[in-house]
PDB file of C-alpha atoms in Angstrom:
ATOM      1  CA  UNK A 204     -22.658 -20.690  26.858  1.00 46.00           C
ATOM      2  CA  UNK A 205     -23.117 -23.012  29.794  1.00 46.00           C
ATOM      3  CA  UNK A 206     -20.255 -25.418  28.434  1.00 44.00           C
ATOM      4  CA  UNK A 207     -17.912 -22.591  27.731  1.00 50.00           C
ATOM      5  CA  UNK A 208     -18.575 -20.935  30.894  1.00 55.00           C
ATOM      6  CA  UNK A 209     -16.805 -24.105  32.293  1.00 66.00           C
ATOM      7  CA  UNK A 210     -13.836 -23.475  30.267  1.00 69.00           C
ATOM      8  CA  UNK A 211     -10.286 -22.631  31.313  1.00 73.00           C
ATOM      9  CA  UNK A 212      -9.598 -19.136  30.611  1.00 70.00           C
ATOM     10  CA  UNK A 213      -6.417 -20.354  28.672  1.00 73.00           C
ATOM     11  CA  UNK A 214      -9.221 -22.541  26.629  1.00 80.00           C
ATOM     12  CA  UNK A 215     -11.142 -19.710  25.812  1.00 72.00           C
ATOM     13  CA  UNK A 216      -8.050 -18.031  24.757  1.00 69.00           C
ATOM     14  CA  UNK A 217      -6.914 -20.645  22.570  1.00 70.00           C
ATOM     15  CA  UNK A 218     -10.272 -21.241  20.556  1.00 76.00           C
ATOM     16  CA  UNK A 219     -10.425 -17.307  20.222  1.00 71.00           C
ATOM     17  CA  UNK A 220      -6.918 -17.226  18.417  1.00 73.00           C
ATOM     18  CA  UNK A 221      -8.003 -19.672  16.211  1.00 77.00           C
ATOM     19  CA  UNK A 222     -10.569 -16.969  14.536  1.00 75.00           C
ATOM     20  CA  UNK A 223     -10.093 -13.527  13.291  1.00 79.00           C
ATOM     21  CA  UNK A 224      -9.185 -10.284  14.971  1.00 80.00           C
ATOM     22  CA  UNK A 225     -12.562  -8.726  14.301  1.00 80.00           C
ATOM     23  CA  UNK A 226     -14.070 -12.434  16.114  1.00 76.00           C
ATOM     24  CA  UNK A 227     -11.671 -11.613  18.783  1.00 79.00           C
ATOM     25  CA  UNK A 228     -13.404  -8.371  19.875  1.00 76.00           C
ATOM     26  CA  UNK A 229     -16.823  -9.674  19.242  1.00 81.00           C
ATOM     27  CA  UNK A 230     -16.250 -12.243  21.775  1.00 73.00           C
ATOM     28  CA  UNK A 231     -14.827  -9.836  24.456  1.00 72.00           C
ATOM     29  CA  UNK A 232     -18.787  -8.231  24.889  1.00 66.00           C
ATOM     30  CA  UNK A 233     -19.436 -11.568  25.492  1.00 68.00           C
ATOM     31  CA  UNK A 234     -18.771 -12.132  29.246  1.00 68.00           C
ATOM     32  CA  UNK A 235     -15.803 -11.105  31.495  1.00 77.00           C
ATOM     33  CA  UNK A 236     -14.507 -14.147  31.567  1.00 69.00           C
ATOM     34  CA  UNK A 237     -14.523 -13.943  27.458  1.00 69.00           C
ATOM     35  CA  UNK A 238     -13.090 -10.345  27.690  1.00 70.00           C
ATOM     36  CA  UNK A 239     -10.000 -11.421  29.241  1.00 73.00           C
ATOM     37  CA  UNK A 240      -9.117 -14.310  27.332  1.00 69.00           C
ATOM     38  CA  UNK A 241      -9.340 -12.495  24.190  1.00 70.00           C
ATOM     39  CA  UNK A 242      -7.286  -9.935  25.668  1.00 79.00           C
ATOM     40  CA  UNK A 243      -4.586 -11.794  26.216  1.00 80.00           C
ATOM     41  CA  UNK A 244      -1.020 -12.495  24.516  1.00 82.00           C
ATOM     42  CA  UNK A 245      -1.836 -15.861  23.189  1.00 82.00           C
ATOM     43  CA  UNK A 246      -4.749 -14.684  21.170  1.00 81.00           C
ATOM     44  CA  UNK A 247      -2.897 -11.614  19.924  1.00 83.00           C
ATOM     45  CA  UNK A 248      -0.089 -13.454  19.152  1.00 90.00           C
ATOM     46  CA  UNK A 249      -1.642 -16.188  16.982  1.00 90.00           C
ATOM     47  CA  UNK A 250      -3.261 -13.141  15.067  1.00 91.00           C
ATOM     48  CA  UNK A 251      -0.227 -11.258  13.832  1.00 94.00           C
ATOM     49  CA  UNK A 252       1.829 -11.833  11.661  1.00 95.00           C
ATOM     50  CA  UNK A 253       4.178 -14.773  12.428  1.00 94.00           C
ATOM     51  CA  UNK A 254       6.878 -12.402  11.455  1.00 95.00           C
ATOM     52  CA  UNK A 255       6.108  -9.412  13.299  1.00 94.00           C
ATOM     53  CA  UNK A 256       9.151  -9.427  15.433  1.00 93.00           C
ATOM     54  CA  UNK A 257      11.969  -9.347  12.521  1.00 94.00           C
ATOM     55  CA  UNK A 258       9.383  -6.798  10.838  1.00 94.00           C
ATOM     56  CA  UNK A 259       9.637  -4.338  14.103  1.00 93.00           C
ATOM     57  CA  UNK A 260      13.540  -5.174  14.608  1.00 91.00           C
ATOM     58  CA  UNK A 261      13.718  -3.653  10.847  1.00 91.00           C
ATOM     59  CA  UNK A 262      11.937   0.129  11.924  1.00 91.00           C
ATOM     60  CA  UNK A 263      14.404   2.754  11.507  1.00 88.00           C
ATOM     61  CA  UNK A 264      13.021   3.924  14.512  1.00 76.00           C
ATOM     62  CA  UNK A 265      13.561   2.923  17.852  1.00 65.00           C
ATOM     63  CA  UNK A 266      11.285  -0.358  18.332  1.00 70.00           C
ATOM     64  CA  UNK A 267      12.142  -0.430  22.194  1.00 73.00           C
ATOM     65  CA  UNK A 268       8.284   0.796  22.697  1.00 85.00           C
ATOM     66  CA  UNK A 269       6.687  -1.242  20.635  1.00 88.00           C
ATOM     67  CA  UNK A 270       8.220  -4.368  21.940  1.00 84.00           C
ATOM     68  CA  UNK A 271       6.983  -3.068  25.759  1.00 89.00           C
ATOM     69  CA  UNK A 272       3.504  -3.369  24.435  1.00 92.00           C
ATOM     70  CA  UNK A 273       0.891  -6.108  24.796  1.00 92.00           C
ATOM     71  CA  UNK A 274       0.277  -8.312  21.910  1.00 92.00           C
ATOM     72  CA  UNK A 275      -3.171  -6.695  21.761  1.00 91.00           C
ATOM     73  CA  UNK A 276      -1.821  -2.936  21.901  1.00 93.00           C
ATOM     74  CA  UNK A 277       1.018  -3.711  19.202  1.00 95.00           C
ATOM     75  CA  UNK A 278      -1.616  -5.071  16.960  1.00 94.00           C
ATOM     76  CA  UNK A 279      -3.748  -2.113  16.586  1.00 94.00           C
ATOM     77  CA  UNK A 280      -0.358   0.350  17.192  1.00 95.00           C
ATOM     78  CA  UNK A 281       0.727  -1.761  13.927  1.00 95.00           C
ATOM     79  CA  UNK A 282      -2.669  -0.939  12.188  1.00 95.00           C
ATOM     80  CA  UNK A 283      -2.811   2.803  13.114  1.00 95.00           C
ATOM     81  CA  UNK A 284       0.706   3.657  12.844  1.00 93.00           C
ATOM     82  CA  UNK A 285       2.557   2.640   9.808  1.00 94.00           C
ATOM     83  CA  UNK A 286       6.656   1.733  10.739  1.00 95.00           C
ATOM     84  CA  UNK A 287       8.979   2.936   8.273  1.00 95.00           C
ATOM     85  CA  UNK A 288      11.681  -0.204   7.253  1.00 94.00           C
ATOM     86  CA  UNK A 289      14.969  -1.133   5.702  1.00 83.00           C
ATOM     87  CA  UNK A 290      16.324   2.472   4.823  1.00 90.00           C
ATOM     88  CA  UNK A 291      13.376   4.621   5.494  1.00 92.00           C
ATOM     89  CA  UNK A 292      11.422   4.090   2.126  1.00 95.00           C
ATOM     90  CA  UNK A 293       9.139   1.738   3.068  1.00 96.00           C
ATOM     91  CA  UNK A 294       6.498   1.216   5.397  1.00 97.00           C
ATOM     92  CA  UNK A 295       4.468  -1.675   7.268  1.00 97.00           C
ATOM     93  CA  UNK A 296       1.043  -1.599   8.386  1.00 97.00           C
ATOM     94  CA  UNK A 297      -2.013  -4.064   8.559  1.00 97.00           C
ATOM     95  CA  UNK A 298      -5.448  -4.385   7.454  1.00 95.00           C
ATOM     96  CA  UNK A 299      -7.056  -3.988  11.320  1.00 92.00           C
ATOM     97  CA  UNK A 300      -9.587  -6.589  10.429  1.00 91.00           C
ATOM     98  CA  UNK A 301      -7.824  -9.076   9.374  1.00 92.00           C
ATOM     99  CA  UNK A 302      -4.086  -8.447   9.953  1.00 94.00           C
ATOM    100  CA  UNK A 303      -3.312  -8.931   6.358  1.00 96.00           C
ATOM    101  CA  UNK A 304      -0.084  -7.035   5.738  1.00 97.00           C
ATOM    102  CA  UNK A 305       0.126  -3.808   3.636  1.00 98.00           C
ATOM    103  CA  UNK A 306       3.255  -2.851   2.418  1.00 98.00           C
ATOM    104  CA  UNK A 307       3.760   1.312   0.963  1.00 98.00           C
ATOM    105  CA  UNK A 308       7.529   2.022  -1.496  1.00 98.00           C
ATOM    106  CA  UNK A 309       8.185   5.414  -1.101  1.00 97.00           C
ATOM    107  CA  UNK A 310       9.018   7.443  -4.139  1.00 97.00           C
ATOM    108  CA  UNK A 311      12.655   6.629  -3.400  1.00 96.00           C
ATOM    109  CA  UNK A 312      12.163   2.963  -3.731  1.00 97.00           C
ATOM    110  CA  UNK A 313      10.644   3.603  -6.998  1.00 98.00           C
ATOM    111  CA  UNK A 314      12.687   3.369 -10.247  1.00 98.00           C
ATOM    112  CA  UNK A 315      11.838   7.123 -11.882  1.00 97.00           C
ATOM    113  CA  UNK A 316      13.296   6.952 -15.448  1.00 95.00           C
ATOM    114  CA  UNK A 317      15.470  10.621 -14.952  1.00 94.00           C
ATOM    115  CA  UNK A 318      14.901  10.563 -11.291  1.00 94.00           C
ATOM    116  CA  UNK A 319      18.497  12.204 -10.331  1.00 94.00           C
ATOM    117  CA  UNK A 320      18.338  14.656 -12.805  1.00 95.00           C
ATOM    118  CA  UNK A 321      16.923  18.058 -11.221  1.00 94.00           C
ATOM    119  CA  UNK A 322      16.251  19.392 -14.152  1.00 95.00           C
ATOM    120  CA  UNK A 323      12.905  16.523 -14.637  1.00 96.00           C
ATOM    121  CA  UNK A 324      12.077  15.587 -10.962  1.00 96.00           C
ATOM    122  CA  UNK A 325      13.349  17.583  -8.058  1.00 94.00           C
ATOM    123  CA  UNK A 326      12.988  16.200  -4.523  1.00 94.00           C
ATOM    124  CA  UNK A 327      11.091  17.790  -1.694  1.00 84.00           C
ATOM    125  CA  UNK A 328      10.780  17.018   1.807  1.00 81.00           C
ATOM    126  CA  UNK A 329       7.850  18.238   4.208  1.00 66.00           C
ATOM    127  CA  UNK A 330       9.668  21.419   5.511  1.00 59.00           C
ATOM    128  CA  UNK A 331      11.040  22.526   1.853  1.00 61.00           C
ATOM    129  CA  UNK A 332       6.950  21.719   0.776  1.00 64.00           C
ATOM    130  CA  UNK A 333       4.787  22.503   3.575  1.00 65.00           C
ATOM    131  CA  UNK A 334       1.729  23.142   0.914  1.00 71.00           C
ATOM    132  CA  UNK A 335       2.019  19.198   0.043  1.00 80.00           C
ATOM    133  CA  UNK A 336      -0.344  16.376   2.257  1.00 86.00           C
ATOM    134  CA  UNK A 337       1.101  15.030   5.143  1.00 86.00           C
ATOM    135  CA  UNK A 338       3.933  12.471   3.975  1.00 88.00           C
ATOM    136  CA  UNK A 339       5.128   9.372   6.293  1.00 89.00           C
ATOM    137  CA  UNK A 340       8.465   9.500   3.927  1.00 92.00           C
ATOM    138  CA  UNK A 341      11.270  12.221   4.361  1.00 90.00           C
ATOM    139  CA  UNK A 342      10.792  12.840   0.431  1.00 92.00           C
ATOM    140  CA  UNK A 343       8.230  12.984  -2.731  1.00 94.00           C
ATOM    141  CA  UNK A 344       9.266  13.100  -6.213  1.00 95.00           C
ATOM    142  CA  UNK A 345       7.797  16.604  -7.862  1.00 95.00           C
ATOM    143  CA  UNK A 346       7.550  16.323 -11.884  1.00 96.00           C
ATOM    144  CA  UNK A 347       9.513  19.250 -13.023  1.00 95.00           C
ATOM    145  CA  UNK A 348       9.130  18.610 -16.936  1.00 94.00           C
ATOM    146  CA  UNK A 349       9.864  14.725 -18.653  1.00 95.00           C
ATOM    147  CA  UNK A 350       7.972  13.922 -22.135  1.00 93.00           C
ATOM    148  CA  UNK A 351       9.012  10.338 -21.357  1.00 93.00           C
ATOM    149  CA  UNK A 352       7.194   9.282 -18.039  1.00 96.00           C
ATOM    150  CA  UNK A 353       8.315   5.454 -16.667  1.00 96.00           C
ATOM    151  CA  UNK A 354       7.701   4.613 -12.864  1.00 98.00           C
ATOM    152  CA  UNK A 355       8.396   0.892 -11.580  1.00 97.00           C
ATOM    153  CA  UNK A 356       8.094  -0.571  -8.263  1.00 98.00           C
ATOM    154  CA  UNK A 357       8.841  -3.922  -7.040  1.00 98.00           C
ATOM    155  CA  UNK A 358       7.895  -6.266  -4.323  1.00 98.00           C
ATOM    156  CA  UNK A 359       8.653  -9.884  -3.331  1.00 97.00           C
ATOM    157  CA  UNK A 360       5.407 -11.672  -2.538  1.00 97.00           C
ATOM    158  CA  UNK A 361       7.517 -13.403   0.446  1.00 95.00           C
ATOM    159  CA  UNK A 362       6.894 -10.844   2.749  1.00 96.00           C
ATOM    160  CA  UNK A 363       3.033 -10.269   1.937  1.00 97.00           C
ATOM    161  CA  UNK A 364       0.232 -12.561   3.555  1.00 96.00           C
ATOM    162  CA  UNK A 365      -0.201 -15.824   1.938  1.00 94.00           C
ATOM    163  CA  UNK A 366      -3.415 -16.985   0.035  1.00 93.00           C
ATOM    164  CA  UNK A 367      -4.507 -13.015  -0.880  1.00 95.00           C
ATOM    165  CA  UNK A 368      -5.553 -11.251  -3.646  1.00 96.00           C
ATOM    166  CA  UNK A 369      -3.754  -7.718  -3.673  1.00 97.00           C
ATOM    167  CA  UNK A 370      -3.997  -4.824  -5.474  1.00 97.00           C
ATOM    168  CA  UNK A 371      -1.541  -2.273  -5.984  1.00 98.00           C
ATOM    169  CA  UNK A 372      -2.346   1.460  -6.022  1.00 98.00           C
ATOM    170  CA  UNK A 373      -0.341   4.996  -7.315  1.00 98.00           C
ATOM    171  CA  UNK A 374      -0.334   7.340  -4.663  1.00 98.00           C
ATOM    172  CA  UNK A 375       0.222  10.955  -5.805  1.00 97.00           C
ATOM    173  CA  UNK A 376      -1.552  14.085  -6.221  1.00 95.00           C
ATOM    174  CA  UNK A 377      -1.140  16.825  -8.848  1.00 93.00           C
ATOM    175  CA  UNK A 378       0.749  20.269  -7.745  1.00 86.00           C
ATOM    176  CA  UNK A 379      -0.568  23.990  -8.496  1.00 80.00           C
ATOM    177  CA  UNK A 380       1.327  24.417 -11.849  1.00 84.00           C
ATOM    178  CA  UNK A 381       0.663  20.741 -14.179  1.00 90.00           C
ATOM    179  CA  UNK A 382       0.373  20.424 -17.671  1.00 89.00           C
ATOM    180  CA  UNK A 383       0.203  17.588 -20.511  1.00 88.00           C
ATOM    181  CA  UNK A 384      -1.798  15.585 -17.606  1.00 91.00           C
ATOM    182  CA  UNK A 385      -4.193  15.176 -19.543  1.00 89.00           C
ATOM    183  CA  UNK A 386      -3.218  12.185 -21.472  1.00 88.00           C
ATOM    184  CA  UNK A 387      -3.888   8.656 -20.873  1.00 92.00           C
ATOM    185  CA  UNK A 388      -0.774   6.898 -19.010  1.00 95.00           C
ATOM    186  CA  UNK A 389      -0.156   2.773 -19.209  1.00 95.00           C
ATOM    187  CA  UNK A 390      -0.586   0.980 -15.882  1.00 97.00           C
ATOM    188  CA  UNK A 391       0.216  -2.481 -14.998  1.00 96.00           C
ATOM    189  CA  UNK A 392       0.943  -5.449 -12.925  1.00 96.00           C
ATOM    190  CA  UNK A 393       2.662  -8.679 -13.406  1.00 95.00           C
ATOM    191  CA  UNK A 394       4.597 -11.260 -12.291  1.00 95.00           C
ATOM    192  CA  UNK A 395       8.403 -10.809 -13.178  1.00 92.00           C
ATOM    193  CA  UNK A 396       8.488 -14.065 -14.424  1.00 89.00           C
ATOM    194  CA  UNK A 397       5.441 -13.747 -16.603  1.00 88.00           C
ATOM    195  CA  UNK A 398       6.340 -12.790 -20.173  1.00 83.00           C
ATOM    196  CA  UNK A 399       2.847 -11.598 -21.239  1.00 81.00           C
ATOM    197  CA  UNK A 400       1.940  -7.985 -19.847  1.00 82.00           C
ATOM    198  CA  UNK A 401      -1.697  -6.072 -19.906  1.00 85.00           C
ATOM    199  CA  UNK A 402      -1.317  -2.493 -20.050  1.00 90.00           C
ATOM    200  CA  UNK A 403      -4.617  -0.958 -18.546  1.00 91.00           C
ATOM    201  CA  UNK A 404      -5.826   2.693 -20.089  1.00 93.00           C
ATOM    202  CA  UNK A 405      -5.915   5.430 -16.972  1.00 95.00           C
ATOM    203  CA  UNK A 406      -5.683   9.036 -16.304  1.00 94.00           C
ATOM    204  CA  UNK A 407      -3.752  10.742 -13.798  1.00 95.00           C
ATOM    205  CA  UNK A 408      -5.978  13.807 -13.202  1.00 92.00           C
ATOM    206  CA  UNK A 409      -9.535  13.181 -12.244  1.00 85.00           C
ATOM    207  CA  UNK A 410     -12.855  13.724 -13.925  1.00 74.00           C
ATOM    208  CA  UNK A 411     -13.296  17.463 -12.887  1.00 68.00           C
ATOM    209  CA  UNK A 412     -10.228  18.464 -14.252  1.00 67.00           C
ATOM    210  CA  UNK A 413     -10.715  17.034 -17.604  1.00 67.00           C
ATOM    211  CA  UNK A 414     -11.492  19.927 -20.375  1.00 64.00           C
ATOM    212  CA  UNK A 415     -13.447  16.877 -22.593  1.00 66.00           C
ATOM    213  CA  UNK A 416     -14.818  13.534 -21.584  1.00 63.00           C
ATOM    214  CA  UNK A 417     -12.641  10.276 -22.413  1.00 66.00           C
ATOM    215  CA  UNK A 418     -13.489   8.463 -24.948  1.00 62.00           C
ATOM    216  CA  UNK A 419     -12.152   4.892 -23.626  1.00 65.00           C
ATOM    217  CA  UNK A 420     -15.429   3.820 -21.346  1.00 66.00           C
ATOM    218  CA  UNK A 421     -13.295   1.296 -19.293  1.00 78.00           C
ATOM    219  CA  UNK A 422     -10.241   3.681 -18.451  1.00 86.00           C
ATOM    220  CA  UNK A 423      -9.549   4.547 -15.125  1.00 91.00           C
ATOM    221  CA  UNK A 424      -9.652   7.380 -13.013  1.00 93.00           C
ATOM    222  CA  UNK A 425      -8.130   8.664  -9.891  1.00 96.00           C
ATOM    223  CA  UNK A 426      -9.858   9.010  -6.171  1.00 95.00           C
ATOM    224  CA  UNK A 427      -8.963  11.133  -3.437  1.00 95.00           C
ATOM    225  CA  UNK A 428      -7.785   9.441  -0.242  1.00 95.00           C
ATOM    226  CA  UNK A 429      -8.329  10.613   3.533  1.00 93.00           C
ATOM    227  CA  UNK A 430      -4.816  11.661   3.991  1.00 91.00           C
ATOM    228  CA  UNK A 431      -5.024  14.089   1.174  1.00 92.00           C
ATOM    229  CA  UNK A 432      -3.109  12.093  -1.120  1.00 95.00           C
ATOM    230  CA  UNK A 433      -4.957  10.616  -4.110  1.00 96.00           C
ATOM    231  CA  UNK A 434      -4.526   6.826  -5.647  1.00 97.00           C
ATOM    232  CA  UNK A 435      -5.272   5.248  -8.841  1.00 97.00           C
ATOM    233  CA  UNK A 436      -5.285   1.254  -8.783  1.00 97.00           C
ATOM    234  CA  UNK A 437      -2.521  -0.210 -11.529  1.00 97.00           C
ATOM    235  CA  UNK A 438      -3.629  -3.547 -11.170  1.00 96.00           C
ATOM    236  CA  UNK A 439      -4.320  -6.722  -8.647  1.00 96.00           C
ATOM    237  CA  UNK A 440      -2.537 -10.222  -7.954  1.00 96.00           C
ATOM    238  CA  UNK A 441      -3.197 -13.137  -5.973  1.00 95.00           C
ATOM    239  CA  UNK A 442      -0.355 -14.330  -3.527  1.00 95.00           C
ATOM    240  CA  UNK A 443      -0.354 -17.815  -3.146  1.00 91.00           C
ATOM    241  CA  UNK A 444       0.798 -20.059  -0.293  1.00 80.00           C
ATOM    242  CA  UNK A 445       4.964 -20.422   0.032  1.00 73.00           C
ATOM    243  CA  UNK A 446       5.318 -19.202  -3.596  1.00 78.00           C
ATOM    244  CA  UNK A 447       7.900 -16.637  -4.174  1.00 89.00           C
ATOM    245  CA  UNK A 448       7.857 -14.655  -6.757  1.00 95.00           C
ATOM    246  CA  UNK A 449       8.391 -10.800  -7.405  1.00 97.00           C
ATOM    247  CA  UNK A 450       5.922  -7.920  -8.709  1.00 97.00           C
ATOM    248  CA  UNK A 451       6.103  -5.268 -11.373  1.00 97.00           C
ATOM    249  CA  UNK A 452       4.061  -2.190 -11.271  1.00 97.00           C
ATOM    250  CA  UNK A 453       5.086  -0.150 -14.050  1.00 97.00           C
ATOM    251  CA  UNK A 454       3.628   3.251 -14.861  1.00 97.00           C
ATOM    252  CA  UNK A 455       4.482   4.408 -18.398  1.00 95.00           C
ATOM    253  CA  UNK A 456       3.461   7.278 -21.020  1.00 91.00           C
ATOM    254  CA  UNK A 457       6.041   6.609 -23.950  1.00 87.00           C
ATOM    255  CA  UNK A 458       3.750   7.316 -26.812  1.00 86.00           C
ATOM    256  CA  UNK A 459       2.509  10.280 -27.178  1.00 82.00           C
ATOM    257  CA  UNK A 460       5.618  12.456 -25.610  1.00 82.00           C
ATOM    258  CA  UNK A 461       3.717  15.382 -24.995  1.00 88.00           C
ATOM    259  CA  UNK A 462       5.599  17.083 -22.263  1.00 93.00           C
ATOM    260  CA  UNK A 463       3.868  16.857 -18.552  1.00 94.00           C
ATOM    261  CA  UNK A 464       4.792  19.011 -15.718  1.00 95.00           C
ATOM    262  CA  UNK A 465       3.202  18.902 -11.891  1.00 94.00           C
ATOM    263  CA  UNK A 466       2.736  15.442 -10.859  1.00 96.00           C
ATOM    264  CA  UNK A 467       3.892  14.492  -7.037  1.00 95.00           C
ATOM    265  CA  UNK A 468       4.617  10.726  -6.353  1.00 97.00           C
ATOM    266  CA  UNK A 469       4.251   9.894  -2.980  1.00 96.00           C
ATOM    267  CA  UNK A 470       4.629   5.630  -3.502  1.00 97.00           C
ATOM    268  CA  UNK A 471       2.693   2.746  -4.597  1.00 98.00           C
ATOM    269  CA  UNK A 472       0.664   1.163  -2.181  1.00 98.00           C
ATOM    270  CA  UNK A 473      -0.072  -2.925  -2.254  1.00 98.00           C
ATOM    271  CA  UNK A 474      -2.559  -3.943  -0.263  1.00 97.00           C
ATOM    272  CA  UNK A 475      -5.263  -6.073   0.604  1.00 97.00           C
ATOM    273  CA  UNK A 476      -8.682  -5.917  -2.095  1.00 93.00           C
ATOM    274  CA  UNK A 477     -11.880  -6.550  -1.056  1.00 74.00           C
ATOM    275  CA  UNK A 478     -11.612  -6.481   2.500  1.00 70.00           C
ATOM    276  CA  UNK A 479     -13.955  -4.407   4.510  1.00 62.00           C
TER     277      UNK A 479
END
């Protein structure tokens, strides 16, 4: 304490952004010297992402009042309040401990075998579903009837954080009137450029809602999320350093083709695993 306390602020400040954002606002308790230092731009700047501003400049919002904000405010805006991108279907938001990036396709950025045709999926927004959770897209795909059910997503691992093991997740929840839900689907994730591909066993509708207990002990089952919503993970993949490379999540029930009815896709979520 005694050497640091005969420290620069701006040397404070530049050992602080050399550790994490959670470090960061440990160290601010620790004197007021301490507290300003890792208040200030240089620390917050080292601990986004280094390409926060072209991120922002993509909202489809206005970004004028983000950019107006401290580096310390528009880190934890970014972690609170996802920012829809590109043409509205995505959205950006970090991991507030450790700034990692999570990325959200909307339903719309989703390739939905029979999408377009109303008479399998039909398209609601907010206002025409008010009974549906709280969506940060204009639209969610609603499963009218399909006995053929094939989701895929993509991402390229270029715009997630470097050296981190994600997982993907289903977001979704099941409507009033469902049926043939009761099936096990296919998930999976690969690497585009990997020809081998693991289909995992799942089920879309959880435990309570199940008229008999599965027989597959190691299939998976949904849980219910804070904003309403509930997820179901389709898999996990490690993003290495300056490697680019694109992702496949696939959803897929091709076999059985019993007819299903009910299902609501809000996106597929990749984020972070095992952070706390």
């Amino acid at each position: 304490m005694e050497l640091t306390s005969k420290l620069p602020e701006e040397c404070i400040a530049e050992i602080i952004s050399k550790t994490s954002p959670l470090d960061a606002c440990r160290m601010s308790l620790v004197s007021r010297t301490f507290s300003s230092a890792a208040a200030s731009n240089l620390v917050w700047e080292a601990l986004l992402p280094p390409d926060h501003q072209q991120i922002i400049s993509e909202s489809v919002s206005s970004s004028s009042s983000l950019n107006i904000l401290s580096k310390k405010d528009l880190y934890f805006s970014l972690c609170d309040n996802p920012i829809l991108i590109g043409n509205g279907n995505r959205s950006f938001t970090m991991h507030k401990r450790s700034g990692k990036k999570i990325y959200m396709l909307g339903a719309r950025e989703l390739r939905i075998i029979w999408g377009d045709a109303s008479q399998y999926w039909n398209w609601y927004s907010l206002a025409e579903s008010p009974v549906l959770p709280k969506s940060r897209f204009s639209e969610v795909a609603h499963l009218v009837e399909v006995c053929w059910l094939d989701v895929l997503g993509r991402i390229e691992t270029k715009i997630l954080s470097p050296n981190t093991r994600y997982g993907a997740y289903l977001i979704y929840t099941i409507g009033d009137q469902f049926g043939g839900l009761d099936q096990p689907v296919k998930l999976s994730v690969r690497f585009l450029d990997e020809i081998r591909c693991d289909f995992i066993n799942a089920y879309l509708l959880s435990r309570a809602f199940m008229d008999d207990t599965p027989e597959e002990e190691d299939a998976r089952f949904p849980r219910d999320r804070e904003d309403m919503w509930m997820e179901i993970e389709m898999g996990e993949f490690f993003n290495h350093d300056q490697v680019d490379r694109v992702v496949e999540m696939h959803l897929r029930e091709i076999e059985v083709l019993k007819w299903k009815s009910g299902l609501v896709i809000h996106g597929i979520e990749v984020r972070p695993k095992d952070l706390r």
